[in-house]
Coordinates of C-alpha atoms in Angstrom, one line a residue:
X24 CA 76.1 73.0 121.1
X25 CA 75.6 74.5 118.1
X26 CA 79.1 76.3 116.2
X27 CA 79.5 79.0 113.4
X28 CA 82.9 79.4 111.9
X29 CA 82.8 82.5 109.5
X30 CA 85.8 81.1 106.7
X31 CA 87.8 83.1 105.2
X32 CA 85.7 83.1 101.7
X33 CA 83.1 85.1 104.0
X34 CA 80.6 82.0 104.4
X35 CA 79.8 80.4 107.3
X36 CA 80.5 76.7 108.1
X37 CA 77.6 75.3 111.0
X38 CA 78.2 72.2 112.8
X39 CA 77.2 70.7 116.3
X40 CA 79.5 69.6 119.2
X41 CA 79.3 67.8 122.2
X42 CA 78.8 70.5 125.4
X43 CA 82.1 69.4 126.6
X44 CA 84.0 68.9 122.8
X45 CA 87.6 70.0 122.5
X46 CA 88.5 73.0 120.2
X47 CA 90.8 70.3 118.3
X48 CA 87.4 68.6 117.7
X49 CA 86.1 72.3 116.0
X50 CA 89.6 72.5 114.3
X51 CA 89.2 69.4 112.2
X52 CA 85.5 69.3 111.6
X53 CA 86.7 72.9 109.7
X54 CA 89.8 71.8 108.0
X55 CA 87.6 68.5 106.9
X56 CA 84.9 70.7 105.3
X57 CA 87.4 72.7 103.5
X58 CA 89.6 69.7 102.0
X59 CA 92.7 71.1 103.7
X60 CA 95.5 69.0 104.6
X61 CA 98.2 71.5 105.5
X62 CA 96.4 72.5 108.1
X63 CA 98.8 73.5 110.4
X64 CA 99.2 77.1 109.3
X65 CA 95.8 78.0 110.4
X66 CA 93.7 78.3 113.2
X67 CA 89.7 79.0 115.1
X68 CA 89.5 82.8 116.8
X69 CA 86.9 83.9 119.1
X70 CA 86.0 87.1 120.3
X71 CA 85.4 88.8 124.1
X72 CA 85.1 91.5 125.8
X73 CA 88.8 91.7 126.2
X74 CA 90.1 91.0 122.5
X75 CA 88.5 91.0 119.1
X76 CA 90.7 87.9 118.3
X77 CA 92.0 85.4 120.5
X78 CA 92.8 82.2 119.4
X79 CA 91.4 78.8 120.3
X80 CA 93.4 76.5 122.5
X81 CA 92.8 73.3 120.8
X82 CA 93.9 71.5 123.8
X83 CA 91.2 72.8 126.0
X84 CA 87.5 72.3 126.3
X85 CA 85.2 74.8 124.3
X86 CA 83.0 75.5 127.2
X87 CA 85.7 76.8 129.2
X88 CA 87.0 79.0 126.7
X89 CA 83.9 80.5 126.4
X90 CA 81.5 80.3 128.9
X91 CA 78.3 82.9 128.0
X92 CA 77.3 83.9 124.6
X93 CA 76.9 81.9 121.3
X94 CA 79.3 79.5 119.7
X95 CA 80.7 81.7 116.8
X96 CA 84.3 81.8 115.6
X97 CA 86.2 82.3 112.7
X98 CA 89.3 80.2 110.7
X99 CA 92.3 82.2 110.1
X100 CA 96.0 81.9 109.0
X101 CA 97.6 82.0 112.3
X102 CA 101.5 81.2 111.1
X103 CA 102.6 82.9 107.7
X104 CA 104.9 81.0 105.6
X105 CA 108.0 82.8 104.7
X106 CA 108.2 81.2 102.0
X107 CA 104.9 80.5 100.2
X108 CA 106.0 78.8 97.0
X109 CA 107.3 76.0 99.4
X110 CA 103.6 74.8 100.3
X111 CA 102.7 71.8 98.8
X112 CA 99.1 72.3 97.6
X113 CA 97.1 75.0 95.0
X114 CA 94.5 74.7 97.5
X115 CA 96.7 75.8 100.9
X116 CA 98.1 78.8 99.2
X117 CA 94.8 80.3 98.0
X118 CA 93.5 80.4 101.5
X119 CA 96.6 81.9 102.3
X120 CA 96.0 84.2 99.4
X121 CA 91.9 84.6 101.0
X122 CA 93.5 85.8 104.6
X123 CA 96.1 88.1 102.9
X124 CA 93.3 90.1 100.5
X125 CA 91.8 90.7 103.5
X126 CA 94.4 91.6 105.4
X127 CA 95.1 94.5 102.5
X128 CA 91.3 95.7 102.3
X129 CA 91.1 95.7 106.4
X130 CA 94.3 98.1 106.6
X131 CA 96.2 95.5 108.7
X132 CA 98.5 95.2 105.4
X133 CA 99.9 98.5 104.4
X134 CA 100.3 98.6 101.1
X135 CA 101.6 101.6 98.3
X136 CA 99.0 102.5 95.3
X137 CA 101.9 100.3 92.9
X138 CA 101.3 97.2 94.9
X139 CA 97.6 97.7 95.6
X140 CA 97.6 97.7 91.7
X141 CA 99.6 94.8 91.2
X142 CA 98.1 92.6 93.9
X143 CA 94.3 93.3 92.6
X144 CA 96.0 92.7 89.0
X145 CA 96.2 88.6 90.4
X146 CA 93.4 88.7 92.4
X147 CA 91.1 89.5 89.8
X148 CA 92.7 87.1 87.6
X149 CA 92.3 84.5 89.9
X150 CA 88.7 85.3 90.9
X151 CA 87.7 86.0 87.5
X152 CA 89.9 84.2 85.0
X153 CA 91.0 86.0 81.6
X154 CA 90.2 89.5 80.4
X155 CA 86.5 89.0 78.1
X156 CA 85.2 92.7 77.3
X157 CA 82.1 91.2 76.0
X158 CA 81.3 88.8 79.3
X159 CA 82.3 90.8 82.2
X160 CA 82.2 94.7 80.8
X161 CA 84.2 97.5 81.6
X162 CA 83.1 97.3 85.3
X163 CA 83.6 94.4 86.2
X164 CA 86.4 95.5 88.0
X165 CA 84.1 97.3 90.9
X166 CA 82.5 94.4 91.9
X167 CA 85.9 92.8 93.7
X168 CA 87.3 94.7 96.7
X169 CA 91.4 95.2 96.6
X170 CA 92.2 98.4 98.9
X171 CA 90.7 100.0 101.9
X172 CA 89.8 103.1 99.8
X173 CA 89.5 101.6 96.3
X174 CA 89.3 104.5 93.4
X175 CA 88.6 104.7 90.0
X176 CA 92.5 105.1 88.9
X177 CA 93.4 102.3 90.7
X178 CA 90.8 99.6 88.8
X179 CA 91.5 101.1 85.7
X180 CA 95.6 100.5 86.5
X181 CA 94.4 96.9 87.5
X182 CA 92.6 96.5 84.4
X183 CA 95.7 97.6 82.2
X184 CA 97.9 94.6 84.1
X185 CA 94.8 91.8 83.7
X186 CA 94.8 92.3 79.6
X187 CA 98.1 91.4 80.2
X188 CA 97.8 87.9 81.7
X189 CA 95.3 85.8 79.1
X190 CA 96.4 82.2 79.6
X191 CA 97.8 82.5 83.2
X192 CA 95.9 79.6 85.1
X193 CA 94.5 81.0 89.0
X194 CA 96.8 78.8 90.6
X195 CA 99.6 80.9 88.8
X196 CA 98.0 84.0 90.0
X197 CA 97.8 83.4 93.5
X198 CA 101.7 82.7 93.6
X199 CA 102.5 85.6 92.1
X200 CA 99.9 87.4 94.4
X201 CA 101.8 85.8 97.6
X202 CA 105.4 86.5 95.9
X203 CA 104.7 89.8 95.6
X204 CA 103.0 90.3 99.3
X205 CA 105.5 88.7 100.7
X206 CA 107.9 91.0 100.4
X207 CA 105.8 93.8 102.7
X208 CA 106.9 94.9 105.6
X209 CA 104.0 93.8 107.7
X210 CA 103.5 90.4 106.0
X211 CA 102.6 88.1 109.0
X212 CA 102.8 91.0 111.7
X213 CA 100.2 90.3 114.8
X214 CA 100.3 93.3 116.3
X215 CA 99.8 94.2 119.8
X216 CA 99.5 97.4 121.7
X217 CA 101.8 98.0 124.5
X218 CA 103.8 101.3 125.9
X219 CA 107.4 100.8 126.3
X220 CA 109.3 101.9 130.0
X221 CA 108.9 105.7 129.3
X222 CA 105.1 105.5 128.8
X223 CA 105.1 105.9 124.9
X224 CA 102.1 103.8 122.9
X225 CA 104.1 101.5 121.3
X226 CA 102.9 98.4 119.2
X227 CA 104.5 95.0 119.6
X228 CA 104.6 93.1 116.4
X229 CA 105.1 89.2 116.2
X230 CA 106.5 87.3 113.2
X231 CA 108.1 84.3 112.2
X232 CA 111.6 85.6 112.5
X233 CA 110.8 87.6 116.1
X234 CA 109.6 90.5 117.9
X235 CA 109.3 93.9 116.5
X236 CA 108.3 97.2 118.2
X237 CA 106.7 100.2 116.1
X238 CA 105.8 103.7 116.8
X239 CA 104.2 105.8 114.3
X240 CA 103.6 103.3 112.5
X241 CA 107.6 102.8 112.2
X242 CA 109.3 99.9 113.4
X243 CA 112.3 101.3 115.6
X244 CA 113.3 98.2 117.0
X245 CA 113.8 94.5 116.5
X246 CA 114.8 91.5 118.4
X247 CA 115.7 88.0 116.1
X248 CA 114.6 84.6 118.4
X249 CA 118.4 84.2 118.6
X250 CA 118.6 86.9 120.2
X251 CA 115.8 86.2 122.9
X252 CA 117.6 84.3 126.0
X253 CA 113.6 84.2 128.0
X254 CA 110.2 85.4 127.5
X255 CA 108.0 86.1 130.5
X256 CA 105.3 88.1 131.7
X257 CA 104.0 89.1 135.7
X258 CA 100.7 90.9 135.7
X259 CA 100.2 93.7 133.2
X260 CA 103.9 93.8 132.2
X261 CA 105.5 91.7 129.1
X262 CA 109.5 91.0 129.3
X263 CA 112.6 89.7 126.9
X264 CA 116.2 89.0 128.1
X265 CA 118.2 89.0 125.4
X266 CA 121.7 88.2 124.9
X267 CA 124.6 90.7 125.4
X268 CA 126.0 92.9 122.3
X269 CA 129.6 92.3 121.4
X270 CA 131.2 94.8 123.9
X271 CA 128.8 93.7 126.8
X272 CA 129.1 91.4 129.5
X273 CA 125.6 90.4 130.7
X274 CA 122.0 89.9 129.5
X275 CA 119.6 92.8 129.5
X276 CA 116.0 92.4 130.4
X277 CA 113.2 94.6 128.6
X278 CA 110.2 95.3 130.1
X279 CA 107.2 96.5 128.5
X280 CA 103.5 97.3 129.7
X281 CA 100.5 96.1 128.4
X282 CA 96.6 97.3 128.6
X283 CA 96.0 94.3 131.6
X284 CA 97.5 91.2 132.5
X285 CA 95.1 89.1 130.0
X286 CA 96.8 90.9 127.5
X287 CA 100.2 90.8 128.3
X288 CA 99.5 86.5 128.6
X289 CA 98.0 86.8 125.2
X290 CA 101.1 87.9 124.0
X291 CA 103.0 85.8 125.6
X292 CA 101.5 82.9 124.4
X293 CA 102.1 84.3 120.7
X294 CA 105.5 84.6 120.9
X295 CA 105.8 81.2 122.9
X296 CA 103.6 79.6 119.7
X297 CA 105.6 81.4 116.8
X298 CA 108.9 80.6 118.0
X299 CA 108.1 76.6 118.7
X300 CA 106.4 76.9 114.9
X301 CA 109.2 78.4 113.3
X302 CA 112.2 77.6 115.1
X303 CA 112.0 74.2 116.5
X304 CA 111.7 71.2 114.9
X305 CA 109.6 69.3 117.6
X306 CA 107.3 71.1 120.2
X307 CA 108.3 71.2 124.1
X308 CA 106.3 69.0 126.7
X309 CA 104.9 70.8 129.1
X310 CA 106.1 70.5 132.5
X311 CA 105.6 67.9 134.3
X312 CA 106.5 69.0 137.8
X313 CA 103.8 68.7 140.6
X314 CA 104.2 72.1 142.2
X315 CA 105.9 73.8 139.2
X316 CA 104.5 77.3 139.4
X317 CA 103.3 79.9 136.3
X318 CA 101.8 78.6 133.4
X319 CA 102.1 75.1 131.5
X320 CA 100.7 76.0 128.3
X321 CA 103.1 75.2 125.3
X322 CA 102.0 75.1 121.5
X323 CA 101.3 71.6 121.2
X324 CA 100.9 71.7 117.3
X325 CA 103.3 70.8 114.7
X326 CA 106.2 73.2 113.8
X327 CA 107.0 74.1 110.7
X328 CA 109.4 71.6 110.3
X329 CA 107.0 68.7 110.9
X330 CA 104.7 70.3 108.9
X331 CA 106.8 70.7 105.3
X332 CA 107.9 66.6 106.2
X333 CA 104.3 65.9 106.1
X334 CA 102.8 68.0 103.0
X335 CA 105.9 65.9 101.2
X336 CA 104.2 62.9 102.0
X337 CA 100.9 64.2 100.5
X338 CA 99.7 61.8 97.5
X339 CA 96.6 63.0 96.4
X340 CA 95.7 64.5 93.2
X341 CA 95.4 68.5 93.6
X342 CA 91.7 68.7 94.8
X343 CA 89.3 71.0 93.2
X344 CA 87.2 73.9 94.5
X345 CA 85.3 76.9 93.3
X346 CA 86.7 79.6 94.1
X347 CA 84.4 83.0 95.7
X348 CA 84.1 85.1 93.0
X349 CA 84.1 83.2 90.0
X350 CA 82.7 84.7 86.4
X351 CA 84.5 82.3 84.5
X352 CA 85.2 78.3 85.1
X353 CA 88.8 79.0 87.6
X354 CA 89.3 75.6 88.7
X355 CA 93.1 74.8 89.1
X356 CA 94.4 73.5 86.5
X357 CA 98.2 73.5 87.5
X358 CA 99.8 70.5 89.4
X359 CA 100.4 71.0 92.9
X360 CA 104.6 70.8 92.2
X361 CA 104.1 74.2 90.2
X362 CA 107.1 76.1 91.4
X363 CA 108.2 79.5 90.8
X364 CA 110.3 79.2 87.8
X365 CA 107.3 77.6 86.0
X366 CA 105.0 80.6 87.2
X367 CA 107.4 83.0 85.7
X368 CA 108.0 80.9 82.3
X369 CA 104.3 80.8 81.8
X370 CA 103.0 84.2 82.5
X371 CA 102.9 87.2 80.2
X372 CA 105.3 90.2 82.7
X373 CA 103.1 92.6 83.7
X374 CA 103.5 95.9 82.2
X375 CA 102.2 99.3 83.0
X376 CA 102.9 102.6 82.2
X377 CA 103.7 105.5 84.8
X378 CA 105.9 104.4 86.1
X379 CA 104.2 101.9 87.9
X380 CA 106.3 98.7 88.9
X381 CA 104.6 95.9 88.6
X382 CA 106.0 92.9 90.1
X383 CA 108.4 93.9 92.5
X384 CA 106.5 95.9 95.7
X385 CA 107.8 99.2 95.9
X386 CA 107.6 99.7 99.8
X387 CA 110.8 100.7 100.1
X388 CA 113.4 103.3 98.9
X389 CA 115.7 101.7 95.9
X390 CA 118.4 101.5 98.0
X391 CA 116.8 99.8 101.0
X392 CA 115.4 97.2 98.7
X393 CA 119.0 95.0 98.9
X394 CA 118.0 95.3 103.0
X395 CA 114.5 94.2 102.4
X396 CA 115.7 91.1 100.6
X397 CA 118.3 90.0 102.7
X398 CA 116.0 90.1 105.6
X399 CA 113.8 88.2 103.6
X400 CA 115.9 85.5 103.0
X401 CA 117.5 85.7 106.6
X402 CA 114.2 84.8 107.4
X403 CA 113.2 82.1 105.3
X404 CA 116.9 80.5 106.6
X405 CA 115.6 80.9 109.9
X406 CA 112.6 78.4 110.0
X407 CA 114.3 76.1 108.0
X408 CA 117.4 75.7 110.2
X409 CA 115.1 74.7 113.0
X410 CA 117.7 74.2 115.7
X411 CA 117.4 71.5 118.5
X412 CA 114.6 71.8 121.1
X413 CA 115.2 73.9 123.3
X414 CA 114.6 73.3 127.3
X415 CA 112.5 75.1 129.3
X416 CA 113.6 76.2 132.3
X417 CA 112.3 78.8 135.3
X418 CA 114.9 80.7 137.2
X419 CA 114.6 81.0 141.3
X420 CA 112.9 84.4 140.6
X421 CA 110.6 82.9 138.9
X422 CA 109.7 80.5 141.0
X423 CA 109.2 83.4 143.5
X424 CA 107.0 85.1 141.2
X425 CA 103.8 82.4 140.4
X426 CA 103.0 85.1 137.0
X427 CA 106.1 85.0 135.8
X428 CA 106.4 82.6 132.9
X429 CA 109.7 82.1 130.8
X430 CA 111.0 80.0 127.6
X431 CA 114.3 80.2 127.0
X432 CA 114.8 79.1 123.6
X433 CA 117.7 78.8 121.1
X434 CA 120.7 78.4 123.8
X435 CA 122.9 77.2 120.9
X436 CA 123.1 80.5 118.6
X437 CA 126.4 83.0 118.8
X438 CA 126.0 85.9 120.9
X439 CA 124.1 88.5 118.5
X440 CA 123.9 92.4 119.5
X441 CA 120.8 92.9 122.0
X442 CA 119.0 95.8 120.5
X443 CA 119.5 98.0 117.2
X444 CA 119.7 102.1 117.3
X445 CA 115.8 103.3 117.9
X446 CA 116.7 105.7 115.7
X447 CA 117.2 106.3 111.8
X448 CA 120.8 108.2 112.5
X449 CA 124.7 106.9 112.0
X450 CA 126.2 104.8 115.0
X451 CA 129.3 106.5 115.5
X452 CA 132.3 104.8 117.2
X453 CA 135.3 107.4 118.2
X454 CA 138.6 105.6 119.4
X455 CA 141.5 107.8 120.9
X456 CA 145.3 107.0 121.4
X457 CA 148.0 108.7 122.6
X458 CA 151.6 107.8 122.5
X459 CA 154.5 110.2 124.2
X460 CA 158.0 109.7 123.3
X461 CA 160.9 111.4 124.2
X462 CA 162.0 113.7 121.0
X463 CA 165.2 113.4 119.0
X464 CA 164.4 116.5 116.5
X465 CA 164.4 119.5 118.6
X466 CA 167.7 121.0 119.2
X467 CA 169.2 122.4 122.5
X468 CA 168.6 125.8 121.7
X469 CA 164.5 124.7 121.9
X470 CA 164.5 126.8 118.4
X471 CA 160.4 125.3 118.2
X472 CA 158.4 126.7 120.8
X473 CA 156.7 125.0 123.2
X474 CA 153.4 123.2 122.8
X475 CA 154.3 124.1 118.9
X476 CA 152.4 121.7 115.9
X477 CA 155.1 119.7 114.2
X478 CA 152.4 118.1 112.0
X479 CA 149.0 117.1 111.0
X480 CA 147.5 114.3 109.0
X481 CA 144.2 113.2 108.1
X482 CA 143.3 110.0 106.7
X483 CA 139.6 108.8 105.4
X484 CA 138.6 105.8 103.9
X485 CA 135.2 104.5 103.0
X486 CA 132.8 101.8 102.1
X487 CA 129.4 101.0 101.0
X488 CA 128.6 100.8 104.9
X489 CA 131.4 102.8 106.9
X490 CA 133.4 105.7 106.7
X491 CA 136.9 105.3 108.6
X492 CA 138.4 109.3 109.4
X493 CA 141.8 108.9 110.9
X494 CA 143.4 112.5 112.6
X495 CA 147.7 112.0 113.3
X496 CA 149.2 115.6 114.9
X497 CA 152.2 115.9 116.3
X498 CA 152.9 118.2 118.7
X499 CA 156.3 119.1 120.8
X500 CA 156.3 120.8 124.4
X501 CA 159.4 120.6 126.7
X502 CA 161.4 118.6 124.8
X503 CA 158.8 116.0 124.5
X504 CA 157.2 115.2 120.8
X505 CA 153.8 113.9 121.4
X506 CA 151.8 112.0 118.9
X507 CA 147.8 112.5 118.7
X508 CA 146.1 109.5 117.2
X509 CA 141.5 110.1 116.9
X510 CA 139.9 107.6 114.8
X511 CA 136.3 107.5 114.2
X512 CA 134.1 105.5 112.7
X513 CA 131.0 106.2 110.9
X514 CA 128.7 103.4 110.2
X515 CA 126.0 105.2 107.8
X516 CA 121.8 104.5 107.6
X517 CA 121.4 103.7 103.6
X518 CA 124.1 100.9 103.3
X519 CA 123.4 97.8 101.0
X520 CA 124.2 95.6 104.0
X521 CA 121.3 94.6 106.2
X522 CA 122.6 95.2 109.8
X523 CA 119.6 93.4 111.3
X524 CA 121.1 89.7 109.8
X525 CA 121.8 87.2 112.4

């Protein structure tokens, strides 16, 4: 049979398999044509007529996976690396770079009109090497694609930044490019839609550090792989247990419903994927049990983990390649061990009037930004602790239920609080105590009144996070003094801290 695989430089790769050829079969005959090694980042989609994108089980004949229609798929980044700058090759990272500029054009990348600006700003200078007036005119700028609805201001702020960076090499570009896009809110998001128990469309996101849920395009919930006890699915319907908050006693189970029951095994088989990549260090065996009931399928790639031992072991000089749009000679001409630092020493800052920040992405409000990049690095510690394997396990209801499917990953992480507020507004904790004590202050003549206020005090202390009120009256009826302690705690929206840490 005959295969197209649409890459992510917008050519097409065309080979020919056996009728009964395993998708891993597809997988390296791609990765061999594109000189990729780190490979396990990436991955073959198909289309039908219930999803635009489903990926190939590499495990699992072709033929099955597809049984009417032409042989025509497409290689993607399936797992996003936190932490970019820790792949091994200049090659690896500008595919990565390939997926994400199309990620931005498509839409599936929100991005603000700064960082549109300073992500073309590295695009272009990888795709077309130094500023030259004279070579590539004023523009030049047009003929390369960097936002859904690209306008005039927006190339001419990109072409203020690329003056800017004469000498930086591409491979310097595209880690500043995946620096900078990193740090969006939707980097790495696969996004599903789904309705939550009260019939709302909701969208169910999947990343390396867990599941989110948006609505409006807002993410009002989100639920860390610690915090995920079991993920399952039973026909249309898609569920989490996760572990109990700090004054609860048991796990809670959340359902949500999904457009048909291929769907809700889709994403199931996300999640199940993601966390083995990015949590564990090996992958689980599937089951092995002769009537064991639901499905067997596991991600039988190599996690992160395995993956970063074996780009360390990778000798070879840094290959080179042409890259899609190239005016200019753009070969790589920086060693594969570039790092950061390096990147930073060697370039020229990007400057540009208006305000416009440059190298930082200005997705969030200045004060959220501490949030943004603790969660960020929360994240990166994440996938490299890689905890122990987890076991798999199916619970008597499950084995009731043939549909319903559960991992139950990461037994070995402290209890974390089940779900966050699903709404921007303070958490507010009131405690009430009241101690009675006989009184020694009023006379025998009862010269105060009964029920009388002896006195009040009010007490308030405060954070960058919480604000601690404290009310003390003191009261006297009968003969009896009575003391009215009300505390309450106010745990405010726009604090430095980032309350969704693990």
């Amino acid at each position: 049979m005959e295969c197209k695989v649409t890459l992510l430089d917008g050519t097409d790769y065309t080979c020919t398999l056996e009728k009964r050829a395993k998708g891993q079969v597809l997988f390296e005959k791609v990765c061999d044509h594109l000189n990729l090694l780190e490979k396990d980042y990436f991955g073959i989609t198909y289309r039908d007529a219930e999803s635009p994108k489903n990926w190939l089980d590499t495990s699992k004949e072709i033929k099955k996976l597809i049984s009417t229609g032409p042989w025509n798929f497409a290689f993607n980044v399936k797992f996003y690396p936190p932490d970019p700058a820790q792949l091994s090759e200049d090659i690896t990272r500008y595919y990565l770079c390939l997926q994400l500029r199309d990620d931005v054009v498509s839409g599936r990348l929100p991005c603000s009109f700064a960082t549109h600006t300073v992500l073309g700003s590295y695009t272009v200078q990888s795709e077309l090497g130094d500023y030259d007036p004279d070579m590539q005119g004023s523009g030049y700028i047009s003929e390369v694609r960097l936002a859904p609805n690209q306008t005039k201001e927006l190339e001419e702020k990109v072409l203020e930044l690329h003056r800017n960076y004469k000498g930086m090499t591409p491979a310097e570009a595209d880690m500043m490019f995946l620096e900078n896009a990193k740090k969006l809110s939707m980097y790495g998001v696969d996004l599903h839609r789904a309705k939550d128990s009260e019939s709302v469309e909701i969208m169910l996101g999947v990343c390396s550090s867990g599941l989110l849920v948006y609505r409006d395009k807002l993410r009002i919930n989100r639920f860390a792989w610690p915090k995920i006890l079991k993920i399952s699915y039973k026909r249309n319907n898609f569920y989490i247990k996760v572990r109990p908050g700090e004054l609860e006693h048991f796990e809670s189970t959340i359902g949500f419903k999904l457009p048909n029951h291929k769907a809700a095994k889709r994403l199931w088989k996300v999640c199940v994927e993601h966390h083995t990549f990015f949590r564990l260090v090996s992958p689980e065996a599937p089951p092995k049990r002769f009537l064991s009931l639901g499905s067997k399928f596991r991600y039988s790639g190599r996690t992160q983990a395995q993956s970063r031992r074996a780009s360390a072991q990778i000798s070879r000089a840094a290959p080179q390649f042409q890259r899609r749009n190239t005016v200019t000679a753009s070969m790589d001409s920086t060693p594969a061990s570039v790092t950061h630092d390096d990147v930073k020493k060697n370039n020229k800052p990007a400057v540009a009037t208006d305000n416009l920040i440059v190298t930082e992405t200005p997705e969030k409000k200045p004060e959220e930004m501490n949030s943004v990049e603790e969660e960020n690095k929360t994240n990166s510690d994440e996938s490299e602790q890689a905890p122990p394997t987890s076991v798999t396990k199916m619970s008597e209801e499950d084995k009731a239920e043939p549909e319903d499917v559960a991992v139950k990953p990461d037994l070995n992480v402290e209890n974390q609080p089940s779900e966050e507020p699903s709404k921007d507004v303070p958490v507010v904790h009131t405690e009430t105590k009241t101690i009675t004590y006989e009184s020694s202050e009023v006379d025998a003549n009862g010269d105060s009144d009964p029920g009388v206020l002896m006195s009040a005090q009010t007490i308030t202390s405060e954070n960058n996070s919480t604000t601690t009120t404290t009310h003390i009256t003191k009261t006297v009826k009968d003969g009896i003094s009575e003391t009215r302690i009300e505390k309450r705690i106010v745990i405010t929206g726009d604090a430095d801290i980032d309350h969704d840490q693990e």
